[in-house]
Tab-separated table of C-alpha atoms in Angstrom:
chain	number	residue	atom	x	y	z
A	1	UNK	CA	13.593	24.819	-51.279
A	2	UNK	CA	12.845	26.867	-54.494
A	3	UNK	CA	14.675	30.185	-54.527
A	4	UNK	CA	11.850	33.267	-54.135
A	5	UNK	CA	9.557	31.342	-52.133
A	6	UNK	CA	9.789	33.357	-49.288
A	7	UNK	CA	6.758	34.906	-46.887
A	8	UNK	CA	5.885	38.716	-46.747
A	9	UNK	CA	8.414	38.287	-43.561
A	10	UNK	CA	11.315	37.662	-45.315
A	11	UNK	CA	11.214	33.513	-43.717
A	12	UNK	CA	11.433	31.262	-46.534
A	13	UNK	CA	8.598	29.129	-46.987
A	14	UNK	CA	8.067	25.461	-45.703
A	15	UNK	CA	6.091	23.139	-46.569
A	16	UNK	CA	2.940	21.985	-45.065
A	17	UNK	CA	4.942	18.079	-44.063
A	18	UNK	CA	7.977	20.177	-42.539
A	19	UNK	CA	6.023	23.029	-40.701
A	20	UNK	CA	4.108	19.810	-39.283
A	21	UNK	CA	7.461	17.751	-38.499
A	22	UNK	CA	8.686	20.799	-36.685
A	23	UNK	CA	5.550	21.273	-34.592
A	24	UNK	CA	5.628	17.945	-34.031
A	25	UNK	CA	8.539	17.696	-32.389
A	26	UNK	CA	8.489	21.181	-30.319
A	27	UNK	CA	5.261	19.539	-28.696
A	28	UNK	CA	6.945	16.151	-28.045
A	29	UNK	CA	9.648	18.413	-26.367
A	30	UNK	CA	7.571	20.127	-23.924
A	31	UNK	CA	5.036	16.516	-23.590
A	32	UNK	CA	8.305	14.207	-22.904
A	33	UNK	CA	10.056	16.833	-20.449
A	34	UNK	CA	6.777	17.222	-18.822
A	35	UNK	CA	5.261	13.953	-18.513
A	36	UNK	CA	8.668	11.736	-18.644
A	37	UNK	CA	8.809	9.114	-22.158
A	38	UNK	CA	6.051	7.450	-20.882
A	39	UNK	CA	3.486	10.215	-22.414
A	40	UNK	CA	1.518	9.014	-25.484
A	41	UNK	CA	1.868	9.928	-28.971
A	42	UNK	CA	-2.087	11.564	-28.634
A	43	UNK	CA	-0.532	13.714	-25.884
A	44	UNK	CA	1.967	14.699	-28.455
A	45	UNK	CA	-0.618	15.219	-31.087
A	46	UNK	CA	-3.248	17.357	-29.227
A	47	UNK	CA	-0.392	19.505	-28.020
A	48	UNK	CA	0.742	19.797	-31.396
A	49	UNK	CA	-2.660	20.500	-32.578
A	50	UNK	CA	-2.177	17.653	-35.291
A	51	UNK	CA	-4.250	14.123	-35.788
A	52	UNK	CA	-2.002	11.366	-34.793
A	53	UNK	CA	-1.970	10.041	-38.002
A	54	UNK	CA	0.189	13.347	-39.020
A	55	UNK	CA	2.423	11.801	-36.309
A	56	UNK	CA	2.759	8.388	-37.799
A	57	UNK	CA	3.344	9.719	-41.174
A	58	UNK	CA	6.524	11.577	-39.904
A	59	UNK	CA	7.330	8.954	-37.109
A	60	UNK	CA	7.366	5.504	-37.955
A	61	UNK	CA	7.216	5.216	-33.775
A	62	UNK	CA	7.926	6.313	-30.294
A	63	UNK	CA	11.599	5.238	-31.081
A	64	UNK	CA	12.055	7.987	-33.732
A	65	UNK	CA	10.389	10.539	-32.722
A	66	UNK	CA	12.254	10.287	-29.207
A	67	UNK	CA	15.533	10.528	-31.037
A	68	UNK	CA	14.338	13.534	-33.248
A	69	UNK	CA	13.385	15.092	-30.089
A	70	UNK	CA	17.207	14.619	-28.187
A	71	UNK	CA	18.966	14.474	-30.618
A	72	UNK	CA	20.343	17.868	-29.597
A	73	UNK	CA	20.098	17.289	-25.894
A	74	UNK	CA	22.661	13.589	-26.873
A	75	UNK	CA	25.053	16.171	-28.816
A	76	UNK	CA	25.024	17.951	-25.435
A	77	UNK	CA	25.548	15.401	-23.540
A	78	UNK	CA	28.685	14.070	-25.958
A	79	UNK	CA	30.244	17.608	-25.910
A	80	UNK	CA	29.989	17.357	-22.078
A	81	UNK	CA	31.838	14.466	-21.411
A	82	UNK	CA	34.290	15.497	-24.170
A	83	UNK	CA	34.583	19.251	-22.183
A	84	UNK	CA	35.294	16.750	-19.306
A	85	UNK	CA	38.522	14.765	-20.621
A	86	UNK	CA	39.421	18.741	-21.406
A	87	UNK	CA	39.630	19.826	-17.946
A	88	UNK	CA	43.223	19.666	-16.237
A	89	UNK	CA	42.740	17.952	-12.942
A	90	UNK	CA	40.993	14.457	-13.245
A	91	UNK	CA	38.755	14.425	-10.348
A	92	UNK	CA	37.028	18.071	-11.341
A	93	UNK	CA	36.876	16.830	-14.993
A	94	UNK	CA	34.748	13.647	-13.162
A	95	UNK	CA	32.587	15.141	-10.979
A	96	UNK	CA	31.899	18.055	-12.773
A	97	UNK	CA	30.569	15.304	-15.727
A	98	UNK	CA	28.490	13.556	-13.296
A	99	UNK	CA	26.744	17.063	-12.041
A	100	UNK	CA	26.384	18.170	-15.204
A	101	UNK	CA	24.441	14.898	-16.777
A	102	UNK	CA	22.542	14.967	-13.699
A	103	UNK	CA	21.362	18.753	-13.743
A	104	UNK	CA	20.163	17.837	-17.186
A	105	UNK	CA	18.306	14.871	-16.178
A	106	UNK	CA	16.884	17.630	-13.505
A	107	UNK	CA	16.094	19.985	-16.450
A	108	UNK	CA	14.120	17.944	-18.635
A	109	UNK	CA	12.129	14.814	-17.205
A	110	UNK	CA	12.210	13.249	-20.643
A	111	UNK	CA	16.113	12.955	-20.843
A	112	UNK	CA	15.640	12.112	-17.776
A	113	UNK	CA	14.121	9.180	-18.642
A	114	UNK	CA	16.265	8.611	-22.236
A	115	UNK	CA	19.505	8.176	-20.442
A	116	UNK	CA	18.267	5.389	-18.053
A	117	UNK	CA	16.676	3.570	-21.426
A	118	UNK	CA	17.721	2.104	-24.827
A	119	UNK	CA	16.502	2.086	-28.179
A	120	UNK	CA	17.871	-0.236	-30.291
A	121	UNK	CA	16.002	1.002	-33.317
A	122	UNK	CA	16.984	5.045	-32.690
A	123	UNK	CA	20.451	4.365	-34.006
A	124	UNK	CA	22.048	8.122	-33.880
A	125	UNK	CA	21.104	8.402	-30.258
A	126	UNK	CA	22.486	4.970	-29.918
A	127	UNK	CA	25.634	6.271	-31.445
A	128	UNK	CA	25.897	9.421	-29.349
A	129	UNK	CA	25.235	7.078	-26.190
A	130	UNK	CA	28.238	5.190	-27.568
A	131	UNK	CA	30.751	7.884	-27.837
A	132	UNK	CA	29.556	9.300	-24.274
A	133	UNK	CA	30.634	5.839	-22.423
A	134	UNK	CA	33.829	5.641	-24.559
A	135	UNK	CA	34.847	9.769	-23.343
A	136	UNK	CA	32.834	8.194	-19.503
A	137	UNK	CA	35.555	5.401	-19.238
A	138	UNK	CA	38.703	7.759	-20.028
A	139	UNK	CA	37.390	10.054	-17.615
A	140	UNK	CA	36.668	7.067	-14.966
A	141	UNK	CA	40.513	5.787	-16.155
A	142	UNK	CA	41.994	9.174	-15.872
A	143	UNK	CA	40.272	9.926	-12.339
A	144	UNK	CA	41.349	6.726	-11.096
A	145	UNK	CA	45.509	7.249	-11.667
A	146	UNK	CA	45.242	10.707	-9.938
A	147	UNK	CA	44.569	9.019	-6.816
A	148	UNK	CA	41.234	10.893	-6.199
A	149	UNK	CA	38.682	8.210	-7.603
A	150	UNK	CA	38.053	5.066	-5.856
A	151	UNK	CA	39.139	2.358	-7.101
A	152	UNK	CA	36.443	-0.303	-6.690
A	153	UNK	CA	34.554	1.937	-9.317
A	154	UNK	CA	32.713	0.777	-12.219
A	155	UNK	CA	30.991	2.150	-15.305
A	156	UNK	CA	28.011	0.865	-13.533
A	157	UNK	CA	27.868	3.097	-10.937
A	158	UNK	CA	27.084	6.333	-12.945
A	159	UNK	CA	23.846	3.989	-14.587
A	160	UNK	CA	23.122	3.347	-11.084
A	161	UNK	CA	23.553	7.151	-10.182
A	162	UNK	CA	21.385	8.216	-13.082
A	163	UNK	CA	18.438	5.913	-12.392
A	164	UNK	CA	18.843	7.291	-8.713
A	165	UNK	CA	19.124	10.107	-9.582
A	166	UNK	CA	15.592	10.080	-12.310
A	167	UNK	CA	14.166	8.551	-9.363
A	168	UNK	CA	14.397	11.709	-7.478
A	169	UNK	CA	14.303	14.040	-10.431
A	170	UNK	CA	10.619	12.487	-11.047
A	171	UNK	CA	9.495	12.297	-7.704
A	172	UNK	CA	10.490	15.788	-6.553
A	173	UNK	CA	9.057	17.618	-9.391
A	174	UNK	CA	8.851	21.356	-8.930
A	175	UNK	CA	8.105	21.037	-4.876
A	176	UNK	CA	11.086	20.107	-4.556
A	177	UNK	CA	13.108	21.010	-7.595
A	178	UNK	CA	16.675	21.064	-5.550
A	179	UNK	CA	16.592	18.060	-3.908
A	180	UNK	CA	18.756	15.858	-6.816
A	181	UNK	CA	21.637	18.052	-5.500
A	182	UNK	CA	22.316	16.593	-2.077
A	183	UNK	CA	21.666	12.894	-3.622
A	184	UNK	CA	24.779	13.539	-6.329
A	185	UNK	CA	26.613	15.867	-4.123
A	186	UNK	CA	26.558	12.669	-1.330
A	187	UNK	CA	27.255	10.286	-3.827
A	188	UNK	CA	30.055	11.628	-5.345
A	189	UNK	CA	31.738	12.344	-1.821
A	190	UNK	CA	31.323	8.412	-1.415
A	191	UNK	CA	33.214	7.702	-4.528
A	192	UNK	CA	35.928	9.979	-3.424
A	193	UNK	CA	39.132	7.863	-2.521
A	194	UNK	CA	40.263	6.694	-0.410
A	195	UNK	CA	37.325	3.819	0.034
A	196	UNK	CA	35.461	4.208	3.542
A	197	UNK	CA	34.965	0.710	2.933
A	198	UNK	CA	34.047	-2.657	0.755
A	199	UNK	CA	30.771	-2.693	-1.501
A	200	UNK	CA	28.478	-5.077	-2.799
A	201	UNK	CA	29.550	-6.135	-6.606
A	202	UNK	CA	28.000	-3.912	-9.088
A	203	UNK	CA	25.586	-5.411	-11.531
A	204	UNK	CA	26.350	-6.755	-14.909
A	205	UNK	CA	26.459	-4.445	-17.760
A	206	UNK	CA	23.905	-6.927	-19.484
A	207	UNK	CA	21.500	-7.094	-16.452
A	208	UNK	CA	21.108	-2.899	-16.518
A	209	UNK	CA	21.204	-3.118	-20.321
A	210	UNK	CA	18.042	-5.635	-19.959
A	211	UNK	CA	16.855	-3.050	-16.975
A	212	UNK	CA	16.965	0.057	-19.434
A	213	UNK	CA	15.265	-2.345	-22.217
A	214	UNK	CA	12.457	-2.829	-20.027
A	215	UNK	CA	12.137	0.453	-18.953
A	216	UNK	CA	11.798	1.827	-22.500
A	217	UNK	CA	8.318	3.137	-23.452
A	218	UNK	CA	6.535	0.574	-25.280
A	219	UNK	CA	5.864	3.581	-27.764
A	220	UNK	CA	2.857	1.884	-29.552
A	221	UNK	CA	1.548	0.197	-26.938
A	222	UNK	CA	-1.803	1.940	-25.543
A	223	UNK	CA	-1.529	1.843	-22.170
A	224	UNK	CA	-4.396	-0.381	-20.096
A	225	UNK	CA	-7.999	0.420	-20.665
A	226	UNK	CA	-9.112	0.105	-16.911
A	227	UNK	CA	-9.885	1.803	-13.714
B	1	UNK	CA	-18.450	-15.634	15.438
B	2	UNK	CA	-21.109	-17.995	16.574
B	3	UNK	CA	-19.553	-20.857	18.235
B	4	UNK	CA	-19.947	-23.766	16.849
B	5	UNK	CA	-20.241	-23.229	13.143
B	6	UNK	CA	-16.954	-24.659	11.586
B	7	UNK	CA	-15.702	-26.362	8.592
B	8	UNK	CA	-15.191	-30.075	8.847
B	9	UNK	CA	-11.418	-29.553	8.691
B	10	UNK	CA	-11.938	-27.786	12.447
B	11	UNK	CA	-11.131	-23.981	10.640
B	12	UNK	CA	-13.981	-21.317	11.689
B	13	UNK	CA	-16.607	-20.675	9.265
B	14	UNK	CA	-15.979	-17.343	7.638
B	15	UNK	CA	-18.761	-15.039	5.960
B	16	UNK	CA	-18.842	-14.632	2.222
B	17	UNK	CA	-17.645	-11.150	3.359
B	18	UNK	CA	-14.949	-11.844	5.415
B	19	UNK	CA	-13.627	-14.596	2.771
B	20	UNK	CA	-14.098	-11.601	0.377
B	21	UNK	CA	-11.908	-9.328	2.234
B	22	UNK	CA	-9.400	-11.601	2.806
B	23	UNK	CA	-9.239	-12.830	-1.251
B	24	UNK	CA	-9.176	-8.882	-1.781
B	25	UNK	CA	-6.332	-8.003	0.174
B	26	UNK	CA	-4.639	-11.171	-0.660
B	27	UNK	CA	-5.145	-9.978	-4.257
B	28	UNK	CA	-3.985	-6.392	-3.971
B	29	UNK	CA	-0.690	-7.730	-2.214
B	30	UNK	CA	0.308	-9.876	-4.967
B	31	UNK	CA	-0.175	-6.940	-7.595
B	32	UNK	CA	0.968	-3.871	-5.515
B	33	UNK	CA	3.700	-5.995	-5.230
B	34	UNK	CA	4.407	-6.714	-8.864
B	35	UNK	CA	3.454	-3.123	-9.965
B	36	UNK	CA	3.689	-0.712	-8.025
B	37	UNK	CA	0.293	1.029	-6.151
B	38	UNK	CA	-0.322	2.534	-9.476
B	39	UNK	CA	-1.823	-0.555	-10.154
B	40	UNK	CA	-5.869	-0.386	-11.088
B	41	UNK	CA	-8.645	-1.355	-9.206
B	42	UNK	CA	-9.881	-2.988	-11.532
B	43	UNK	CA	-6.587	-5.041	-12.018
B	44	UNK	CA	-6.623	-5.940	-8.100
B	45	UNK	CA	-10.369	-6.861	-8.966
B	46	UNK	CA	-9.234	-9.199	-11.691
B	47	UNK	CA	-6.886	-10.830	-9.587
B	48	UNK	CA	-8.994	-11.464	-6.788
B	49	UNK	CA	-11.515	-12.953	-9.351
B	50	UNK	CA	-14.457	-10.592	-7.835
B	51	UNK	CA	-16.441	-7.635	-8.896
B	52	UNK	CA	-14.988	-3.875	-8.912
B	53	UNK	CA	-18.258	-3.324	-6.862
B	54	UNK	CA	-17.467	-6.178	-4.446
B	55	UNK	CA	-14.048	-4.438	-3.826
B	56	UNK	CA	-15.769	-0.881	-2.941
B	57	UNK	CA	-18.375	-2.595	-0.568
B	58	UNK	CA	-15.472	-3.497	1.271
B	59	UNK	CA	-12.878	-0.185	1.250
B	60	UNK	CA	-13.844	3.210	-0.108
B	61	UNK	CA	-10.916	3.720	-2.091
B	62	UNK	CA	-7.108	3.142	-2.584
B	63	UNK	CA	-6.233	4.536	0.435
B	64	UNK	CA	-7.923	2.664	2.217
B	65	UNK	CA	-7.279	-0.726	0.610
B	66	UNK	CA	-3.227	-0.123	0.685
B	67	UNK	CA	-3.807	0.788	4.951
B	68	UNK	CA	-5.117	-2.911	4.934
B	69	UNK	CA	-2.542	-4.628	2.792
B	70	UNK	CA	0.083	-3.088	3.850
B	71	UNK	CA	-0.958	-3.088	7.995
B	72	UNK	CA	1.756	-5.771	8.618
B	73	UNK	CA	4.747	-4.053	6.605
B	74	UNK	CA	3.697	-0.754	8.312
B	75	UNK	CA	4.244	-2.634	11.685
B	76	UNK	CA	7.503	-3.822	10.626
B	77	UNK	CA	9.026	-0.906	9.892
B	78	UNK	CA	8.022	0.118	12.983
B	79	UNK	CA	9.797	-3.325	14.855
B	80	UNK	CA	12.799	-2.238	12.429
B	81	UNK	CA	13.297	1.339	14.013
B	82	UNK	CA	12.635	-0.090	17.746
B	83	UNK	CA	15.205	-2.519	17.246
B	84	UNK	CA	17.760	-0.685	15.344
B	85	UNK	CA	17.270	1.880	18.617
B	86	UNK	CA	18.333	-1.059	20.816
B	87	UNK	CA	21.618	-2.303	19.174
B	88	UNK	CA	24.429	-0.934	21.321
B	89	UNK	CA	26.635	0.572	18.816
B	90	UNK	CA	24.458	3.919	17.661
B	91	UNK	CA	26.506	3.924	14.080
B	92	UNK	CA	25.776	0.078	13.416
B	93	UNK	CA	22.000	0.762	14.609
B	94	UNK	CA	21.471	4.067	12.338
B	95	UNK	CA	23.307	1.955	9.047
B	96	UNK	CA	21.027	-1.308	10.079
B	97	UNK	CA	18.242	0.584	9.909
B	98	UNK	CA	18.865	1.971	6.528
B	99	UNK	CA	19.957	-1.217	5.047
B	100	UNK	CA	16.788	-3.006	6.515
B	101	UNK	CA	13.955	-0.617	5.306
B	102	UNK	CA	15.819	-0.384	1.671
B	103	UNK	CA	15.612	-4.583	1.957
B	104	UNK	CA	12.264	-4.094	3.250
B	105	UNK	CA	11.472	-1.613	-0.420
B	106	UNK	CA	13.664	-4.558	-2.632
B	107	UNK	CA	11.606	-7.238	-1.360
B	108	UNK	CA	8.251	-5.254	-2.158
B	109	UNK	CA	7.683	-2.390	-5.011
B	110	UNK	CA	4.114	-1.628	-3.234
B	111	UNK	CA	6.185	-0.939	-0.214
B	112	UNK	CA	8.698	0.741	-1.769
B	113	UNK	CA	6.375	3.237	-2.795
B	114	UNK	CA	4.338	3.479	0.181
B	115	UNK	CA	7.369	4.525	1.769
B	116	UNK	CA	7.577	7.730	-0.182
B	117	UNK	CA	3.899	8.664	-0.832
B	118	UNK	CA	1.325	9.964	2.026
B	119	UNK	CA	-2.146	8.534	2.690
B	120	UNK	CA	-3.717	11.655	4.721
B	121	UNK	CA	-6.716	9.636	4.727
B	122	UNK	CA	-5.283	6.115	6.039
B	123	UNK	CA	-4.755	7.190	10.177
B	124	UNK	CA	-3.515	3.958	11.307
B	125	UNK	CA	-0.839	3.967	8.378
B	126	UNK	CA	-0.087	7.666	8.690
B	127	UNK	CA	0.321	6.894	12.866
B	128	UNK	CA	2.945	4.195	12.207
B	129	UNK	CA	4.407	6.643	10.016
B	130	UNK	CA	5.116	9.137	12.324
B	131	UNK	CA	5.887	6.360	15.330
B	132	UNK	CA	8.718	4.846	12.850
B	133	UNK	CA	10.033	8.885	12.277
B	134	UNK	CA	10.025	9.331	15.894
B	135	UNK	CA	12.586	6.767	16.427
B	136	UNK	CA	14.539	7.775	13.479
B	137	UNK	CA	15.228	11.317	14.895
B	138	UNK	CA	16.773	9.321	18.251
B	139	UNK	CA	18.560	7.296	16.062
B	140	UNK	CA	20.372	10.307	14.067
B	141	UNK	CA	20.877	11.840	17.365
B	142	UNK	CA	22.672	8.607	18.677
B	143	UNK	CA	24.430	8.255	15.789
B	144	UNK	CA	25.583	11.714	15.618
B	145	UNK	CA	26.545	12.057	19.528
B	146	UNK	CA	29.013	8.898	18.801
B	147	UNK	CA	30.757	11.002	16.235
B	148	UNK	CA	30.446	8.166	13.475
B	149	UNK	CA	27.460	10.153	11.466
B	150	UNK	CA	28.005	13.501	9.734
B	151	UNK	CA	26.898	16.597	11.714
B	152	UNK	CA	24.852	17.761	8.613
B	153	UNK	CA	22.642	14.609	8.200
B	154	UNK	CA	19.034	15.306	8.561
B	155	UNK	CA	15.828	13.329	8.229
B	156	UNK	CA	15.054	15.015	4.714
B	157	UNK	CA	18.088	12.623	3.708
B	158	UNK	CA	16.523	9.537	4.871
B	159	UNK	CA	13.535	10.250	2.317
B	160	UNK	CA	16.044	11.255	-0.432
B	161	UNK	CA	17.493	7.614	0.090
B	162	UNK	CA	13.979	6.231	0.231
B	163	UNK	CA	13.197	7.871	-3.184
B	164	UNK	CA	16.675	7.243	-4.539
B	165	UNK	CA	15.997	3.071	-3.687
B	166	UNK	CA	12.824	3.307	-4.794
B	167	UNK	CA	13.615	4.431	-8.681
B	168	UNK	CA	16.092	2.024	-8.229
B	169	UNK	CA	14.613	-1.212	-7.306
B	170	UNK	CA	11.856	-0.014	-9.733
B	171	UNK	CA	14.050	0.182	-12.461
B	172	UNK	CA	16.292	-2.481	-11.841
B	173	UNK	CA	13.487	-4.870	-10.909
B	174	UNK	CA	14.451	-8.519	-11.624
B	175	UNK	CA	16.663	-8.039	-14.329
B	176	UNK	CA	19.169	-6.517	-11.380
B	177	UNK	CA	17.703	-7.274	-8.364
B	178	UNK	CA	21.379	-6.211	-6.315
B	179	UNK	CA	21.735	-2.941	-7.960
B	180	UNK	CA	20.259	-1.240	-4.942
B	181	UNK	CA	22.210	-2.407	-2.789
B	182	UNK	CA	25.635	-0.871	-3.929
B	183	UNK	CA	23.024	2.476	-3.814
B	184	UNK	CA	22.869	2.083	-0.364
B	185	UNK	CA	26.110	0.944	0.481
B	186	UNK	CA	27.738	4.193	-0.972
B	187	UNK	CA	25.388	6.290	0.469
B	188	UNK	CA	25.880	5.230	3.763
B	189	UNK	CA	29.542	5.620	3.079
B	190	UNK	CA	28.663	9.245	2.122
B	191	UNK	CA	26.992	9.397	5.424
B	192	UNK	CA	29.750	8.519	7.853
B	193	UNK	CA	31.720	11.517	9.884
B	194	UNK	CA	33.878	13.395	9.080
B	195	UNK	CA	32.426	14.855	5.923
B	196	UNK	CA	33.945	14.918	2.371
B	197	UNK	CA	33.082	18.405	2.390
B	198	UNK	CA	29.810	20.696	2.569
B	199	UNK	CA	26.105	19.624	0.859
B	200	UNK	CA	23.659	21.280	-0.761
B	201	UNK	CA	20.643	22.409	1.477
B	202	UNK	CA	18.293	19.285	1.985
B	203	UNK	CA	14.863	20.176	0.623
B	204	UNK	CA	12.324	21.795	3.528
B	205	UNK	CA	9.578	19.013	5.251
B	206	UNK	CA	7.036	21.019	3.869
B	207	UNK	CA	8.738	20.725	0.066
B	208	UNK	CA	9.087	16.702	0.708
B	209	UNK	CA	5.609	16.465	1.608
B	210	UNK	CA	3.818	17.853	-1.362
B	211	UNK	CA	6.283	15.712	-3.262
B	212	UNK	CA	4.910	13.073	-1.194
B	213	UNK	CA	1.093	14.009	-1.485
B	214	UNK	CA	1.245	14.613	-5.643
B	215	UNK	CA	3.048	11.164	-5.593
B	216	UNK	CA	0.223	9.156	-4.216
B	217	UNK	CA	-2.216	7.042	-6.594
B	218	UNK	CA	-4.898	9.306	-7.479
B	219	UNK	CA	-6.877	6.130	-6.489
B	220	UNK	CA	-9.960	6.332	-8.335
B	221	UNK	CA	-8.868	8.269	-10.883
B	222	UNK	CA	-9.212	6.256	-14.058
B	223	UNK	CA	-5.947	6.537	-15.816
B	224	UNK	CA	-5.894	8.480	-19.599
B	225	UNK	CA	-7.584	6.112	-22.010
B	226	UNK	CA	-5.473	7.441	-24.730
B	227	UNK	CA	-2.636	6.138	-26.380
């Protein structure tokens, strides 16, 4: 930035590439939390009011732009599990994480849709996703020797929970923008302990890894021509 | 059919049309099946190696064509209520029932989805519908006057665990074909009296059903061509 540059209003002034980058990515904000990740880059460009080659020159792909876009919502969503491990007794610090990861999903269809996917080439996010499981498995750990967890519970079942829960989140919409609430408040009554009985294995971390692979937005992919 | 007229191999002649229909339907099966009913036209058309054209001459729209495929699914979910109704134990009847109609979603993503989506156009569908919801009121009502389900179970929850399965067995698809069913085995955990403790309010019919009706394929609505 050089020093003096500054508008009548005082704002120092940007250049044309970051004004763009930021408009860019408020519009893939509202487009994403909208429309879920599956919304194309032109969506993002007519709501930014940019030509999608604008895009492209800031966003090598879907993958980066996505990450630009949460990168504050991941930060959340690390502090919250962290805020977790903080509270005293185990079983609030547990449930209270699940509700809160799942009123986000409810607040924003996008990350939503981010947490129940992977990018491999978004590497922060991938990082932040990371250092949430690590804090998610201390809090599963910590839940489990107070007594109040069940004990046939697996890292699995909060993927499972989320992708239930997106499920809903999607499907309700805003007619009926509450309904998320009884699915996570029933769930996490049946992973209260003791067990009211067996369960079916869990799947394999690699199976919902390949899941949320699939699942990811093909980003430049158009999507099919036909009626 | 005029008597008489049959293929050497003793099977009745069929009209072009009739072979039509049946290569149509067979068609739209196969890729409801595989993707979902937001599947194209056009694609079903592909499959069924005939003309878009051919397909309208035969049903006036998605709604119509996904009455016709699914006809025989429809009916079983009907069987799956009636039966559930006659096993003696009301608690093993009510879980049966939700176990079978989440199999019934597993085994077929069309289905899945026709489960939660309405087809106010599609009578015969719509009729079963409301036959199979019938019986599922007698079967809370069973379960409840045993004392085995939780006094606060409604039928919006029975669509919440339809939706919930759905975005699961969507999701999961192949690459973790079982994940669903530890879904439903912990919710019907969650289900069982006494309760864990108080819910949320379940969302209103009214609420469910616009969630419903905006959920449907817009049918002939071509989808965005941009990407």
């Amino acid at each position: 930035m050089t020093p003096g540059t500054q508008h009548s209003d005082g704002q120092p002034l940007r250049s044309d590439a970051e004004r763009n980058r930021g408009r860019i990515i408020a519009a893939a904000r509202t487009v994403f939390g909208r429309d879920g990740l599956g919304a194309s880059m032109a969506s993002v460009a007519r709501e930014a009011g940019v030509g999608i080659a604008t895009i492209f020159r800031h966003f090598r792909g879907k993958e980066e732009l996505v990450a630009a876009v949460f990168a504050d919502r991941m930060d959340a969503y690390v502090t919250a599990v962290n805020d977790a491990l903080d509270v005293p007794d185990p079983w609030e610090g547990f449930t209270g994480f699940v509700e809160a990861i799942c009123a986000m999903q409810a607040a924003d269809r996008g990350f939503a849709d981010v947490l129940t996917m992977t990018f491999p080439g978004a590497k922060t996010l991938e990082e932040r996703r990371a250092e949430s499981f690590k804090g998610f498995l201390a809090l599963i750990a910590r839940a489990k020797d107070s007594g109040r967890l069940r004990e046939d519970f697996t890292n699995q079942d909060l993927v499972i929970v989320l992708i239930a829960n997106a499920g809903v989140v999607n499907f309700a919409g805003d007619a009926a923008p509450d309904a998320w609430r009884r699915l996570v408040a029933l769930l996490i009554q049946s992973f209260q302990a003791p067990a009211r009985g067996p369960l079916p294995d869990p799947p394999e971390d690699a199976a919902l890894y390949e899941a949320m692979l699939r699942a990811s937005p093909a980003g430049l992919t158009p999507p099919a021509q036909d009626t």
